Coordinates of C-alpha atoms in Angstrom, one line a residue:
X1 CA 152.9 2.8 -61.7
X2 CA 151.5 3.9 -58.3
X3 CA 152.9 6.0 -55.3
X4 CA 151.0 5.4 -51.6
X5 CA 149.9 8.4 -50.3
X6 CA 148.8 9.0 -46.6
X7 CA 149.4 12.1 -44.4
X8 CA 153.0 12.2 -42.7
X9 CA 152.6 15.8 -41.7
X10 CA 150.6 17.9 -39.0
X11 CA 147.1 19.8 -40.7
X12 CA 147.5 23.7 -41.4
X13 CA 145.1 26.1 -42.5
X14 CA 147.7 28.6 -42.9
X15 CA 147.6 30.9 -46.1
X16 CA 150.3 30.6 -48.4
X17 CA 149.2 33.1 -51.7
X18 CA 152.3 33.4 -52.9
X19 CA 152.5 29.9 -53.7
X20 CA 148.5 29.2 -54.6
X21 CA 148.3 29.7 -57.7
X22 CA 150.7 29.3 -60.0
X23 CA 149.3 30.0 -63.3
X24 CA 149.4 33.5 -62.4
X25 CA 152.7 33.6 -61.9
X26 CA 153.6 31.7 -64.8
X27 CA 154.8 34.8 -66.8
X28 CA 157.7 35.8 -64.8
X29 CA 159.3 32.4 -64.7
X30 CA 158.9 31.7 -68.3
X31 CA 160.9 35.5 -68.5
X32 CA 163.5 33.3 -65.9
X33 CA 163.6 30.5 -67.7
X34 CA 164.1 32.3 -71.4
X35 CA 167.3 34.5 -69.4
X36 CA 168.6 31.2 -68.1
X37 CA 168.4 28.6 -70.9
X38 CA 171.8 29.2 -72.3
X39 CA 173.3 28.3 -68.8
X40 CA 175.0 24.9 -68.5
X41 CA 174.7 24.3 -64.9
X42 CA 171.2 23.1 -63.5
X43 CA 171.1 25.0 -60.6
X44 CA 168.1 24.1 -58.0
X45 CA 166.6 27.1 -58.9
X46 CA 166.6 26.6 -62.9
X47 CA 165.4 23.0 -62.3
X48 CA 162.4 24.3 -59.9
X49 CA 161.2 26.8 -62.7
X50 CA 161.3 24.0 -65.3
X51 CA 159.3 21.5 -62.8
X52 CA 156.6 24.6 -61.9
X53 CA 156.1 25.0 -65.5
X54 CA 155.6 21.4 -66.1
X55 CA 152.9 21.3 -63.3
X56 CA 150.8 23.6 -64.3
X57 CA 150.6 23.0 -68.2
X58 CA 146.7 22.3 -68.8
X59 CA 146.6 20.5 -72.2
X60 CA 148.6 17.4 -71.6
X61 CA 151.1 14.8 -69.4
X62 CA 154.9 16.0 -68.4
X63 CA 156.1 12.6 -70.7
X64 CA 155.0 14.7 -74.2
X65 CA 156.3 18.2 -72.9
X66 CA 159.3 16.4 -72.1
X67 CA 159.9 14.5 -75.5
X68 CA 158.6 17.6 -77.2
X69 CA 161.1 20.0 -75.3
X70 CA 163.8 17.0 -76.9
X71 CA 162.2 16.7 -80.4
X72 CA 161.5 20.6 -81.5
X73 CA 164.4 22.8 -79.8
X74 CA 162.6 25.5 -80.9
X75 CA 159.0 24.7 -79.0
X76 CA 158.2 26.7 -75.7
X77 CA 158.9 23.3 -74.1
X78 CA 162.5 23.2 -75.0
X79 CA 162.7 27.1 -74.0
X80 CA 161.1 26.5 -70.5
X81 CA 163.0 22.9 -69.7
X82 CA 166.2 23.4 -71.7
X83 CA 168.4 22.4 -68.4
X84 CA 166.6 19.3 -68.0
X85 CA 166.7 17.8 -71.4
X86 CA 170.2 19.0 -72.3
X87 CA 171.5 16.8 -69.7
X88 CA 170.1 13.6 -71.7
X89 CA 172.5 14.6 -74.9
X90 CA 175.2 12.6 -72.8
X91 CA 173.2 9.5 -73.6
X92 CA 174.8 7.5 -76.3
X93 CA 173.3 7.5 -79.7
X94 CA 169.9 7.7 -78.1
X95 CA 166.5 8.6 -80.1
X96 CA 164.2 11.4 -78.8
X97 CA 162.1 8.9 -77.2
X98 CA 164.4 7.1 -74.8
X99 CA 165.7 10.8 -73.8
X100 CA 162.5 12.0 -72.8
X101 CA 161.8 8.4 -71.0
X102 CA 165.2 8.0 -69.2
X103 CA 164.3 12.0 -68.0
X104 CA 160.9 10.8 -66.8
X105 CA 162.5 7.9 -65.1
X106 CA 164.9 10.0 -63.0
X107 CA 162.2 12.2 -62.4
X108 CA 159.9 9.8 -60.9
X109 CA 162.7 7.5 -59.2
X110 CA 163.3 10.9 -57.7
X111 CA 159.5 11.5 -56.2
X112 CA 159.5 8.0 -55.3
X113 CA 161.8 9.3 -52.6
X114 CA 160.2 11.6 -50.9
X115 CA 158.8 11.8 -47.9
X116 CA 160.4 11.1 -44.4
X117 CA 157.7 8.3 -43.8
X118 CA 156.6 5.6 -46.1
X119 CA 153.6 7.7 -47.4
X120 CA 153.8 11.4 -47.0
X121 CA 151.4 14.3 -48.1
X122 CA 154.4 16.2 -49.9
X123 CA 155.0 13.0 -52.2
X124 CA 151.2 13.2 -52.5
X125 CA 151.2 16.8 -53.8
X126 CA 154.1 15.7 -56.6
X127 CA 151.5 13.0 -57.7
X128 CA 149.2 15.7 -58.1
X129 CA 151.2 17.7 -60.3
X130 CA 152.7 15.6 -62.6
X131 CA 149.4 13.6 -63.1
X132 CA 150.9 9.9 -61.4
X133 CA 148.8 7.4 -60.2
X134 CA 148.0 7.9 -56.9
X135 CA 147.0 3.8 -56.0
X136 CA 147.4 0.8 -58.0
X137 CA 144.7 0.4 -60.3
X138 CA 143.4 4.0 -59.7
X139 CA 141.4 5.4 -62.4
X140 CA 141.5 9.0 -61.3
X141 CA 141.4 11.5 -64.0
X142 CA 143.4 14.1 -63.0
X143 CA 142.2 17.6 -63.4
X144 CA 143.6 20.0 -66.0
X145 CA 144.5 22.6 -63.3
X146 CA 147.4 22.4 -61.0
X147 CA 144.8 23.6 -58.1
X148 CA 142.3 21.1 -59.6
X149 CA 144.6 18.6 -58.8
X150 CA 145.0 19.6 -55.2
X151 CA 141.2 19.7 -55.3
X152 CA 140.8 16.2 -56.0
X153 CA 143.7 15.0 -53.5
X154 CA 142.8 16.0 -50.6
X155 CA 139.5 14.5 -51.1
X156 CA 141.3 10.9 -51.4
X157 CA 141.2 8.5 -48.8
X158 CA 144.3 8.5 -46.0
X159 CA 146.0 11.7 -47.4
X160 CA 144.3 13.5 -44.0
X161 CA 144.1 11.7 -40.6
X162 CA 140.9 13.5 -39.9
X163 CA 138.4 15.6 -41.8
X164 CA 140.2 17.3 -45.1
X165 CA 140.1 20.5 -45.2
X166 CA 137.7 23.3 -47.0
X167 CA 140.7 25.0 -49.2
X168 CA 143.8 23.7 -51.0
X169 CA 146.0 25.5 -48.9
X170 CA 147.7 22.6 -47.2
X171 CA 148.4 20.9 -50.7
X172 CA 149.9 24.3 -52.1
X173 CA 152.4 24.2 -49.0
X174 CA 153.4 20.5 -49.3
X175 CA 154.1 21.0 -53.1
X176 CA 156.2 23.8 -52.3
X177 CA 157.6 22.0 -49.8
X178 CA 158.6 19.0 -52.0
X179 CA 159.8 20.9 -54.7
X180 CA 162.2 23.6 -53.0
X181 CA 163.2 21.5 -50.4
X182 CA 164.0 18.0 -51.7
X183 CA 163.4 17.8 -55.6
X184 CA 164.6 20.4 -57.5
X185 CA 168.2 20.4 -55.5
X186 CA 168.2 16.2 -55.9
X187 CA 167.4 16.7 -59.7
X188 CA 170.0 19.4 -60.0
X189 CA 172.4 17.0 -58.1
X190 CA 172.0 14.0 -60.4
X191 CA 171.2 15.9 -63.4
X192 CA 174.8 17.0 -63.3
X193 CA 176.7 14.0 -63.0
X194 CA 174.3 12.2 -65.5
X195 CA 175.0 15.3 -67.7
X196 CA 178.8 14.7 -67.0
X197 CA 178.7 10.6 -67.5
X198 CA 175.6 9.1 -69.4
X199 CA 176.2 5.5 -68.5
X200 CA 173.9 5.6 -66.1
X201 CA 170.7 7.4 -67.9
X202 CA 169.9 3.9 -69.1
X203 CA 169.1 2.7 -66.2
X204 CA 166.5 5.2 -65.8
X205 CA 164.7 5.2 -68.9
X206 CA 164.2 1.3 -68.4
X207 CA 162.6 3.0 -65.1
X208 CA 160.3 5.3 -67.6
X209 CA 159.1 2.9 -69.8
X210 CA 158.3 -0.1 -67.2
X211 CA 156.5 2.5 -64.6
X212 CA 154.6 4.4 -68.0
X213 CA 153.5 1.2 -69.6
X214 CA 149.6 0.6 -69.6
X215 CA 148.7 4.3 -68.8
X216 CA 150.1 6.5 -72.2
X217 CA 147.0 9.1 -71.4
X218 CA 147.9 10.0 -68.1
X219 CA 151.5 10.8 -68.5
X220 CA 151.0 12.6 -72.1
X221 CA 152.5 9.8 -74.5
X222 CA 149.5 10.3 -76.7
X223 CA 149.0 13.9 -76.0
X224 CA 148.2 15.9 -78.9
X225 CA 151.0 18.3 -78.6
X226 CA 154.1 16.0 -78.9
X227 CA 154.9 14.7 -82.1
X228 CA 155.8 11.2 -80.4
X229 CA 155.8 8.5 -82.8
X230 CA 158.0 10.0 -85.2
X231 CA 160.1 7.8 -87.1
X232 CA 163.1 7.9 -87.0
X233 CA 164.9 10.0 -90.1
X234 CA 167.4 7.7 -92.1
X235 CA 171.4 8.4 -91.2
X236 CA 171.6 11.1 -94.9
X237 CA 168.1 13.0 -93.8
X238 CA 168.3 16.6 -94.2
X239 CA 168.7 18.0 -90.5
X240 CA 165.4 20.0 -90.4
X241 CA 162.2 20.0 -89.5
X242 CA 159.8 21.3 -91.2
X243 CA 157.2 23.3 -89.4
X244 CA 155.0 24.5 -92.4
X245 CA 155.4 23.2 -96.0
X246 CA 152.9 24.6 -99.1
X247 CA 153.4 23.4 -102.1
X248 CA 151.3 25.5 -105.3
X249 CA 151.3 23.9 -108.5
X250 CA 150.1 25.1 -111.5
X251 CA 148.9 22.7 -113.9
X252 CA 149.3 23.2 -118.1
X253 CA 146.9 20.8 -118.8
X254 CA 148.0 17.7 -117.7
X255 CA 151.8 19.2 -116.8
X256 CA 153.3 21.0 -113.8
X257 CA 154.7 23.3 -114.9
X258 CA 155.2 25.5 -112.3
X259 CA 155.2 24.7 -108.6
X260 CA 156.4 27.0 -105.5
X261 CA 157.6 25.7 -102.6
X262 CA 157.0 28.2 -99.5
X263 CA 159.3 26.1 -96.4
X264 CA 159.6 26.9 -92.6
X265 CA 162.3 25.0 -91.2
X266 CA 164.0 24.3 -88.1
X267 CA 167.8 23.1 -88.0
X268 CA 168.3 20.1 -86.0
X269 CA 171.5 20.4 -85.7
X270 CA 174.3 23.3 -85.7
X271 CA 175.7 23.9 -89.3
X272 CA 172.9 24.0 -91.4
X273 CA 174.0 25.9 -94.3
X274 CA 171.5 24.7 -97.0
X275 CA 168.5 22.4 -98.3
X276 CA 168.5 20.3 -101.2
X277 CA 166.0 20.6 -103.3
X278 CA 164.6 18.0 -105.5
X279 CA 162.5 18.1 -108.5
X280 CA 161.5 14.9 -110.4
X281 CA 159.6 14.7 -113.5
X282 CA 157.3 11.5 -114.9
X283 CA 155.1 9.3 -113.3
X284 CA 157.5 7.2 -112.3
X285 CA 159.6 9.5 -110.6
X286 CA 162.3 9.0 -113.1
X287 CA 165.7 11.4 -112.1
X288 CA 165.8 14.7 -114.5
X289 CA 166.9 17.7 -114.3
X290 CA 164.3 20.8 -114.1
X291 CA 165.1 24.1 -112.9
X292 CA 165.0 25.0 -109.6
X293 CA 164.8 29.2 -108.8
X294 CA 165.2 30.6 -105.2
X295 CA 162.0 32.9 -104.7
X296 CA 163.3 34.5 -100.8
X297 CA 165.5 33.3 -98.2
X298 CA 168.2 31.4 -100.1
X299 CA 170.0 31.4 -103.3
X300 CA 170.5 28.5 -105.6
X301 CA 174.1 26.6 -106.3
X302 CA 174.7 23.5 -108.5
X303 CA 177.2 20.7 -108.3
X304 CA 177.2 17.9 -110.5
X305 CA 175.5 14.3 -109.4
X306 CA 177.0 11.9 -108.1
X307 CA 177.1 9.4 -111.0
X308 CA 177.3 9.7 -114.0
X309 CA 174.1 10.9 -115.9
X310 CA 172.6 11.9 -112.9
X311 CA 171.0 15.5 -113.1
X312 CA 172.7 18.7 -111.3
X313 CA 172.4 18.5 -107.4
X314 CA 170.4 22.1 -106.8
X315 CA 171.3 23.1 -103.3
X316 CA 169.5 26.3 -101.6
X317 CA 171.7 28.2 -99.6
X318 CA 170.4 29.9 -96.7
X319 CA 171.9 33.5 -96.3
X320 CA 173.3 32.7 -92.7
X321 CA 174.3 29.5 -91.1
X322 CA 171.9 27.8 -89.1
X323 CA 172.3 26.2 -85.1
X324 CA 169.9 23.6 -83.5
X325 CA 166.3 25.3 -83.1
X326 CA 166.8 27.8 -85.4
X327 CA 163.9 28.6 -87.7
X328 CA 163.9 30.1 -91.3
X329 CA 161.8 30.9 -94.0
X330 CA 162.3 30.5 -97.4
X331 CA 160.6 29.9 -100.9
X332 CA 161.6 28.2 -104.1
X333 CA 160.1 27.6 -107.6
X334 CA 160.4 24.5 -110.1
X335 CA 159.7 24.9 -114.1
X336 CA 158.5 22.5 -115.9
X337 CA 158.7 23.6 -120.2
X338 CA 157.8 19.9 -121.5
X339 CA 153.6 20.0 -121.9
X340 CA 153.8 16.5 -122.8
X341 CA 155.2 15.5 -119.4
X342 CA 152.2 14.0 -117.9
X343 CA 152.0 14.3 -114.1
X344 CA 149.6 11.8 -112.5
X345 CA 150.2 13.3 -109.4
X346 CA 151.8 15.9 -106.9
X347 CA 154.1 14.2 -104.5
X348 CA 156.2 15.6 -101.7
X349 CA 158.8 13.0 -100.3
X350 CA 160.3 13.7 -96.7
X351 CA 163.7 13.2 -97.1
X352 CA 164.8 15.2 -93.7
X353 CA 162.9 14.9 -90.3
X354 CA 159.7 15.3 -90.8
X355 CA 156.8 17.5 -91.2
X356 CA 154.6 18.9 -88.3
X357 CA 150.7 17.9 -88.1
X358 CA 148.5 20.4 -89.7
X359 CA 146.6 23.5 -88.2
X360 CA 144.3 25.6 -90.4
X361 CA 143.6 28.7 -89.0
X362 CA 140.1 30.3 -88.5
X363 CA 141.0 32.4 -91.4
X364 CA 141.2 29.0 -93.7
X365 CA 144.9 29.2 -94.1
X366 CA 147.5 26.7 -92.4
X367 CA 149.6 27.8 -89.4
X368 CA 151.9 24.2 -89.8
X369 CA 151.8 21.2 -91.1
X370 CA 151.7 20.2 -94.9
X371 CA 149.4 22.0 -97.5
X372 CA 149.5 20.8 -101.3
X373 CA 147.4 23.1 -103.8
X374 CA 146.7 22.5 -107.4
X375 CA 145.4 24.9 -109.8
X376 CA 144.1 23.5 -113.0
X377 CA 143.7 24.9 -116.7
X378 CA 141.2 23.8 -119.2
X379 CA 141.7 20.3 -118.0
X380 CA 140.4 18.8 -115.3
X381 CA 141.0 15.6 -113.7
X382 CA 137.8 13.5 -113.5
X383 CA 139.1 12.2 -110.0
X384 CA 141.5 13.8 -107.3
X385 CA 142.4 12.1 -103.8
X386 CA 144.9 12.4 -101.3
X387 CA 147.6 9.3 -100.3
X388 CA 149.7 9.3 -97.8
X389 CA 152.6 6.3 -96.9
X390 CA 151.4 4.6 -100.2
X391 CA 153.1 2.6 -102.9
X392 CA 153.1 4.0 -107.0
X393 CA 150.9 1.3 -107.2
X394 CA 148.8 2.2 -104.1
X395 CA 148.4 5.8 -105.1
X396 CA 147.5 5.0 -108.6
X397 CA 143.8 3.3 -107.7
X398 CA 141.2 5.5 -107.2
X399 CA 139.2 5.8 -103.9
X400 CA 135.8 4.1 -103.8
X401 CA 132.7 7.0 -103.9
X402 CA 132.1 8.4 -100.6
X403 CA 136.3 7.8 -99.3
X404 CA 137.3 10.5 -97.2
X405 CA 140.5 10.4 -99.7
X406 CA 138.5 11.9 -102.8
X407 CA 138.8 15.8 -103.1
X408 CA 136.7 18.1 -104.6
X409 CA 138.3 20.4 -107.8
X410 CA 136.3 23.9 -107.0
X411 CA 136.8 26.9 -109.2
X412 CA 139.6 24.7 -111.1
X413 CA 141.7 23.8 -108.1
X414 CA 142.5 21.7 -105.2
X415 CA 143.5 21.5 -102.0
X416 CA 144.9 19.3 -99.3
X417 CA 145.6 20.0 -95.7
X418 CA 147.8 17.1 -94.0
X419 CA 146.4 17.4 -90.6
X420 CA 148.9 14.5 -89.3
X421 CA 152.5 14.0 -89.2
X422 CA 154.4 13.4 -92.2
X423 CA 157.1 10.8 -91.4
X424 CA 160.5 10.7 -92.4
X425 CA 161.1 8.4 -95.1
X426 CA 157.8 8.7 -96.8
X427 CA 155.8 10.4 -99.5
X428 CA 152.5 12.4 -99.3
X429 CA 150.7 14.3 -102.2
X430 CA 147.3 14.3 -104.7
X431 CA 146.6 11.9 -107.3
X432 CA 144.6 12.7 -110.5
X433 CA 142.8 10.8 -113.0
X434 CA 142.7 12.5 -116.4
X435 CA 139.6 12.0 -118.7
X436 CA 140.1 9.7 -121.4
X437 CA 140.7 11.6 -124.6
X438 CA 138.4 10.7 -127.8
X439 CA 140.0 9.6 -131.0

């Protein structure tokens, strides 16, 4: 994707400070945006403090903010561009992804737009901000400052007739220009029917994926700050997310028989009243029943299982109902009496949407993400490793020395931070091997 730039406007040196740096003023329209979020009309206004804060984000392309405004309605980005992606909910049975395409698709058939000449300086400044590719085959790497950007385009060829000039001035006023003038009020526009009658959002996320195909970097699809490339949860997922999972087992020699479960959630959906938990015993998995206790947050009810033979269903009931992008916290406990119940390992399957990448904080302990812990008795597994997306089989073989799988058992535990995305769908946890015992 490319947009011709060249200048269609008269120089200026004038001074515009109110508009020059944005970053300073960022504060007061994420206070604008916070007191306007719950408002179902995208007025001009709204839409321009959603596109400012888009600009100037430092640590990644619009395309993730947008998905990850859609995927986590809990995330900053959903707070600071709530009217934008609420509009795409009018899209028909539509994943994250295609929302957060079809929304850069309007967005960029939008820019494509302006300019009262075929090239124009104000369409130049919009390539600027949301980090678009100024020529074909340009290989610009834009800065991470909105005024870096400026920096660099006024330095590119045909954006001045004559000499550029010595400040960013003129590029603050033509992206002030652009945005108050022509796109916030066209997005609000269009946002409003589209939000009104979807039909026509497909149409523009064939628009996003063509024109971001073959440049994912520049435009944030592999930005580390969207969890893009989440699979899709299966139609009887759970409807949270979780944020942070630990999981602390406590070993009785070669049985868990305890293991807490500290969970911080966030409903994808209106309703949530409770989580299912599940506890599984053996090997193998095999279904039985072992007591589940609520620790804080939640209090336990049973129902029986659906067939017959099937152990209690344990459901953990949250002490208010939850809405989309609502967040709790709250801790369980299983207990496991049978010593002779040999665990070969820990295993945590995702059976709602998903668990965030892992952060560890300077302190050691994890801010997100997935954290499995093991603390072992008397008996020690000769062998530990992490799996992840594995088969029983899979998990079962030990690493090769020198695997970045194998952990080390310090001061009789173990520990495993998952620093990437746990999908929907599949399982994660430590394996052991136990020392032969001698006849």
């Amino acid at each position: 994707m490319s947009f011709p730039l060249v200048d269609g406007c008269s120089d200026t040196s004038e001074v515009v400070d109110h508009c020059r740096e944005f970053d300073q003023t960022c504060d007061d329209a994420i206070i604008e945006a916070e007191g306007e979020r719950a408002e179902e009309v995208c007025s001009p206004e709204i839409v321009e403090t959603a596109l400012r804060w888009l600009a100037i984000r430092k640590d990644g392309g619009p395309l993730g903010f947008l998905l990850y405004a859609i995927d986590d309605p809990s995330s900053d980005s959903a707070v600071m561009l709530g009217c934008l992606v609420r509009k795409t909910a009018s899209m028909p049975s539509a994943t994250p992804e295609a929302r957060a395409l079809a929304l850069w698709g309007l967005l960029l058939d939008e820019i494509g737009k302006i300019g009262t000449v075929g090239r124009s300086r104000r369409r130049g400044a919009l390539i600027a901000a949301f980090r678009l590719r100024p020529e074909p085959g340009s290989g610009l790497d834009w800065e991470p400052t909105l005024d870096g950007r400026f920096g660099q385009l006024k330095e590119l060829p045909g954006v001045f007739k004559s000499l550029a000039p010595s400040t960013t001035t003129p590029m603050h006023k033509a992206w002030k220009r652009a945005l108050t003038d022509r796109l916030a009020p066209c997005l609000s526009q269009r946002l409003e029917s589209l939000g009104r009658d979807g039909s026509s959002w497909s149409a523009y996320e064939e628009i996003g994926r063509a024109l971001s195909a073959g440049f994912e970097d520049e435009v944030g699809f592999s930005s580390p700050v969207t969890p893009l490339g989440r699979r899709a949860p299966s139609r009887g997922a759970q409807p949270v997310f979780m944020e942070l999972m630990i999981v602390t087992v406590t070993m009785t020699r070669k049985a868990a028989t305890r293991r807490i479960t500290e969970r911080n959630i966030v409903a994808c959906e209106d309703g949530v009243e409770t989580y299912r938990a599940r506890a599984l015993t053996g090997w193998t998995d095999e279904l039985a029943p072992i007591p589940i206790n609520a620790i804080w947050g939640c209090r336990v009810e049973t129902s029986p299982g659906r067939r017959p033979g099937d152990p209690m269903m344990v459901d953990l009931r949250f002490p208010r109902i939850l809405r989309k992008g609502d967040r709790h916290r709250f801790v369980s406990e299983a207990i496991e009496d049978d010593l002779d119940e040999e665990r070969l390992w820990i295993n945590v399957d995702v059976d709602h949407h998903g668990i965030a990448a892992g952060v560890v904080g300077t302190d050691g302990e994890p801010t997100s993400g997935l954290t499995l812990r093991v603390r072992f008795d008397d008996v020690v597994p000769e062998a530990c490793w992490w799996y992840a997306e594995q088969t029983d089989y899979e998990r079962y073989l030990r690493p090769p020395d020198g695997d970045r799988h194998l952990l080390e058992v310090r001061h009789g535990s173990v520990e495993h931070n998952f620093l990437e995305l746990c999908h929907p769908r599949e399982a994660y946890g430590i394996a052991f091997r136990w020392p032969q015992e001698i006849s």
